[in-house]
Amino acid sequence: TKPANPTKTGYTFANWYKDSTLKTVWNFSTMTVTANTTLYAKWTENTYKVTYNLNSGAWASGYTAPTTRKYTKALTLPVAANIKRTGYTFKGWYTKSDFSDTAITSIAAKKGNITVYAKWTENTYKVIYTVNGGKWKSGYTAPTTRKYTKALTLPTATNITKTGYKFAGWYTDSKFKTKVTSIVAKKGNVTVYAKWTENTYKV
């Protein structure tokens, strides 16, 4: 009588064999035990899935992430060079979607199917002011950084002064072709240029 299949963590039972070299399958229907007999179990190592939650990220061009691993094999997870998200910095892989655990760089051997979650931090970008002879009014501090997803309203005429001149606005170029009153979200580092018009006085 054929016994119930045995179990082995991380492996799937393949069959019973007559020999230790696992060449001849023991057929319980046709083969007869006439003396003390040892049968040998054959096992195949399981393959497990690795699922990536990129959290709005994307793989770098030309890169293919490993999505399976054998039970006895560790797996090194993709690094920052392999994954990207515009306006964000990759901060590692976590096994909990709320990032309440510790970041991991690999999946250890003898683990099953696993999902890992990419954590990102939003980048901070610089705002550089070329004031062209002007100066900030007393007590005012201009904002010099902004988050990637946040727009920024630029200082107005009430915030900047230049003796003998009237503030005519901020421009994104030194030749004053493109006027702006704010820096829209999803921009990188930005330099803005103050334009002035010379005052006219009566005699």
Short mmCIF file of C-alpha atoms in Angstrom, two decimals:
data_model
loop_
_atom_site.label_atom_id
_atom_site.label_comp_id
_atom_site.label_asym_id
_atom_site.label_seq_id
_atom_site.Cartn_x
_atom_site.Cartn_y
_atom_site.Cartn_z
CA THR A 1 0.00 0.00 0.00
CA LYS A 2 1.33 3.40 -0.95
CA PRO A 3 1.86 5.55 2.14
CA ALA A 4 0.78 9.17 2.44
CA ASN A 5 3.20 11.62 0.91
CA PRO A 6 5.71 12.99 3.39
CA THR A 7 6.29 16.72 3.81
CA LYS A 8 9.42 18.82 3.95
CA THR A 9 9.39 22.58 4.51
CA GLY A 10 10.41 24.45 1.37
CA TYR A 11 10.21 21.38 -0.85
CA THR A 12 7.61 19.42 -2.80
CA PHE A 13 7.56 15.64 -2.66
CA ALA A 14 8.25 14.23 -6.13
CA ASN A 15 8.09 10.43 -5.68
CA TRP A 16 9.46 7.31 -4.02
CA TYR A 17 12.52 5.73 -5.63
CA LYS A 18 13.97 2.24 -5.39
CA ASP A 19 17.57 3.48 -5.35
CA SER A 20 19.45 6.24 -3.56
CA THR A 21 20.52 7.74 -6.86
CA LEU A 22 16.83 8.41 -7.57
CA LYS A 23 16.80 6.80 -10.99
CA THR A 24 14.10 4.13 -10.63
CA VAL A 25 10.64 5.14 -9.43
CA TRP A 26 8.98 2.62 -7.13
CA ASN A 27 5.66 1.60 -8.65
CA PHE A 28 3.32 0.54 -5.85
CA SER A 29 0.95 -1.06 -8.33
CA THR A 30 3.42 -3.42 -9.98
CA MET A 31 6.38 -3.77 -7.61
CA THR A 32 6.29 -6.16 -4.65
CA VAL A 33 8.21 -6.06 -1.41
CA THR A 34 9.74 -9.52 -0.79
CA ALA A 35 12.37 -8.50 1.75
CA ASN A 36 13.41 -5.54 3.87
CA THR A 37 13.30 -2.63 1.45
CA THR A 38 14.38 0.98 1.71
CA LEU A 39 12.64 3.54 -0.45
CA TYR A 40 14.09 6.97 -1.09
CA ALA A 41 12.08 10.16 -1.27
CA LYS A 42 12.84 12.64 -4.00
CA TRP A 43 12.25 16.32 -3.33
CA THR A 44 12.14 19.37 -5.58
CA GLU A 45 13.03 22.72 -4.09
CA ASN A 46 10.16 25.21 -4.10
CA THR A 47 10.28 28.51 -5.97
CA TYR A 48 8.75 31.53 -4.23
CA LYS A 49 7.49 34.84 -5.56
CA VAL A 50 8.89 38.27 -4.80
CA THR A 51 6.27 40.98 -5.34
CA TYR A 52 7.31 44.63 -5.47
CA ASN A 53 4.99 47.48 -4.54
CA LEU A 54 6.79 50.43 -6.13
CA ASN A 55 4.48 53.08 -4.61
CA SER A 56 4.39 55.19 -7.80
CA GLY A 57 8.02 54.45 -8.64
CA ALA A 58 9.29 52.72 -11.79
CA TRP A 59 12.21 50.50 -12.68
CA ALA A 60 15.18 52.20 -14.29
CA SER A 61 15.38 51.83 -18.05
CA GLY A 62 16.74 48.43 -19.06
CA TYR A 63 16.48 46.93 -15.57
CA THR A 64 14.45 43.80 -14.79
CA ALA A 65 13.90 42.97 -11.14
CA PRO A 66 14.13 39.34 -9.97
CA THR A 67 10.64 38.06 -9.15
CA THR A 68 11.39 34.52 -7.93
CA ARG A 69 13.84 32.79 -5.64
CA LYS A 70 14.57 29.26 -4.48
CA TYR A 71 13.84 28.27 -0.89
CA THR A 72 17.51 27.88 0.09
CA LYS A 73 18.70 30.97 -1.77
CA ALA A 74 18.87 34.50 -0.40
CA LEU A 75 18.02 37.33 -2.78
CA THR A 76 19.57 40.79 -2.88
CA LEU A 77 16.85 43.37 -3.50
CA PRO A 78 17.12 46.12 -6.15
CA VAL A 79 19.07 49.21 -5.06
CA ALA A 80 18.44 52.93 -5.58
CA ALA A 81 20.13 52.82 -9.00
CA ASN A 82 17.49 50.33 -10.18
CA ILE A 83 14.38 52.27 -9.22
CA LYS A 84 13.26 55.85 -9.75
CA ARG A 85 10.48 58.29 -9.00
CA THR A 86 10.65 61.84 -10.25
CA GLY A 87 10.90 64.31 -7.39
CA TYR A 88 11.56 61.66 -4.76
CA THR A 89 14.48 59.80 -3.20
CA PHE A 90 14.35 56.05 -2.64
CA LYS A 91 14.68 55.18 1.07
CA GLY A 92 14.60 51.39 0.98
CA TRP A 93 12.40 48.29 0.97
CA TYR A 94 10.03 47.35 3.78
CA THR A 95 7.85 44.30 4.38
CA LYS A 96 5.05 46.40 5.90
CA SER A 97 3.10 48.86 3.81
CA ASP A 98 3.14 51.46 6.61
CA PHE A 99 6.96 51.17 6.92
CA SER A 100 6.68 50.40 10.62
CA ASP A 101 9.33 47.68 10.39
CA THR A 102 13.03 47.93 9.55
CA ALA A 103 14.27 48.45 6.00
CA ILE A 104 15.75 45.35 4.35
CA THR A 105 18.29 44.99 1.55
CA SER A 106 17.78 41.28 0.91
CA ILE A 107 15.38 38.40 1.42
CA ALA A 108 16.96 35.67 3.52
CA ALA A 109 16.95 32.02 2.51
CA LYS A 110 14.12 29.79 3.81
CA LYS A 111 11.47 32.45 3.35
CA GLY A 112 8.23 31.99 1.39
CA ASN A 113 6.39 34.34 -0.95
CA ILE A 114 7.04 37.93 0.06
CA THR A 115 5.88 41.43 -0.85
CA VAL A 116 8.19 44.39 -0.36
CA TYR A 117 7.21 48.06 -0.36
CA ALA A 118 9.31 50.93 -1.69
CA LYS A 119 9.59 53.92 0.63
CA TRP A 120 10.16 57.40 -0.80
CA THR A 121 10.90 60.83 0.62
CA GLU A 122 9.84 63.92 -1.27
CA ASN A 123 12.77 65.99 -2.53
CA THR A 124 13.41 69.57 -1.41
CA TYR A 125 14.51 72.03 -4.08
CA LYS A 126 16.28 75.37 -3.91
CA VAL A 127 14.87 78.75 -4.83
CA ILE A 128 17.68 81.15 -5.70
CA TYR A 129 17.01 84.87 -5.91
CA THR A 130 19.09 87.19 -8.02
CA VAL A 131 17.96 90.51 -6.55
CA ASN A 132 19.97 92.71 -8.95
CA GLY A 133 20.89 95.38 -6.42
CA GLY A 134 17.74 95.05 -4.35
CA LYS A 135 17.46 93.89 -0.78
CA TRP A 136 14.85 92.28 1.40
CA LYS A 137 12.86 94.63 3.57
CA SER A 138 13.64 94.65 7.27
CA GLY A 139 12.20 91.65 9.09
CA TYR A 140 11.39 89.68 5.94
CA THR A 141 12.99 86.32 5.13
CA ALA A 142 12.39 84.94 1.67
CA PRO A 143 11.60 81.21 1.32
CA THR A 144 14.62 79.45 -0.20
CA THR A 145 13.33 75.88 -0.45
CA ARG A 146 10.19 74.08 -1.55
CA LYS A 147 8.95 70.52 -1.74
CA TYR A 148 8.53 68.85 -5.14
CA THR A 149 4.73 68.73 -4.98
CA LYS A 150 4.31 72.21 -3.47
CA ALA A 151 3.94 75.43 -5.40
CA LEU A 152 5.61 78.52 -3.96
CA THR A 153 4.33 82.10 -4.14
CA LEU A 154 7.29 84.41 -4.74
CA PRO A 155 7.97 87.55 -2.69
CA THR A 156 6.10 90.65 -3.82
CA ALA A 157 6.96 94.34 -4.04
CA THR A 158 6.13 94.69 -0.34
CA ASN A 159 9.01 92.34 0.49
CA ILE A 160 11.87 93.80 -1.56
CA THR A 161 13.24 97.26 -2.19
CA LYS A 162 15.87 99.14 -4.18
CA THR A 163 16.49 102.81 -3.64
CA GLY A 164 15.44 104.83 -6.68
CA TYR A 165 13.71 101.91 -8.38
CA LYS A 166 10.34 100.20 -8.56
CA PHE A 167 10.11 96.45 -8.40
CA ALA A 168 8.81 95.11 -11.74
CA GLY A 169 8.55 91.42 -10.93
CA TRP A 170 10.43 88.12 -11.01
CA TYR A 171 11.64 86.48 -14.18
CA THR A 172 13.05 83.04 -14.89
CA ASP A 173 15.77 84.47 -17.14
CA SER A 174 18.28 87.27 -16.77
CA LYS A 175 16.97 88.97 -19.93
CA PHE A 176 13.51 89.31 -18.39
CA LYS A 177 11.50 87.45 -21.01
CA THR A 178 9.38 85.17 -18.80
CA LYS A 179 7.66 86.74 -15.82
CA VAL A 180 6.43 84.61 -12.91
CA THR A 181 4.67 85.24 -9.63
CA SER A 182 5.10 81.70 -8.31
CA ILE A 183 7.04 78.51 -8.84
CA VAL A 184 4.66 75.73 -9.76
CA ALA A 185 4.78 72.28 -8.21
CA LYS A 186 6.94 69.56 -9.78
CA LYS A 187 9.80 71.87 -10.67
CA GLY A 188 13.40 71.40 -9.61
CA ASN A 189 15.87 74.03 -8.41
CA VAL A 190 14.88 77.44 -9.77
CA THR A 191 16.67 80.77 -10.07
CA VAL A 192 14.55 83.90 -10.39
CA TYR A 193 15.72 87.39 -11.35
CA ALA A 194 14.36 90.67 -9.98
CA LYS A 195 13.54 93.32 -12.57
CA TRP A 196 13.60 96.99 -11.65
CA THR A 197 12.41 100.10 -13.39
CA GLU A 198 14.14 103.35 -12.54
CA ASN A 199 11.98 105.94 -10.84
CA THR A 200 11.21 109.21 -12.59
CA TYR A 201 11.17 112.36 -10.42
CA LYS A 202 9.67 115.77 -11.05
CA VAL A 203 11.78 118.89 -11.20
#
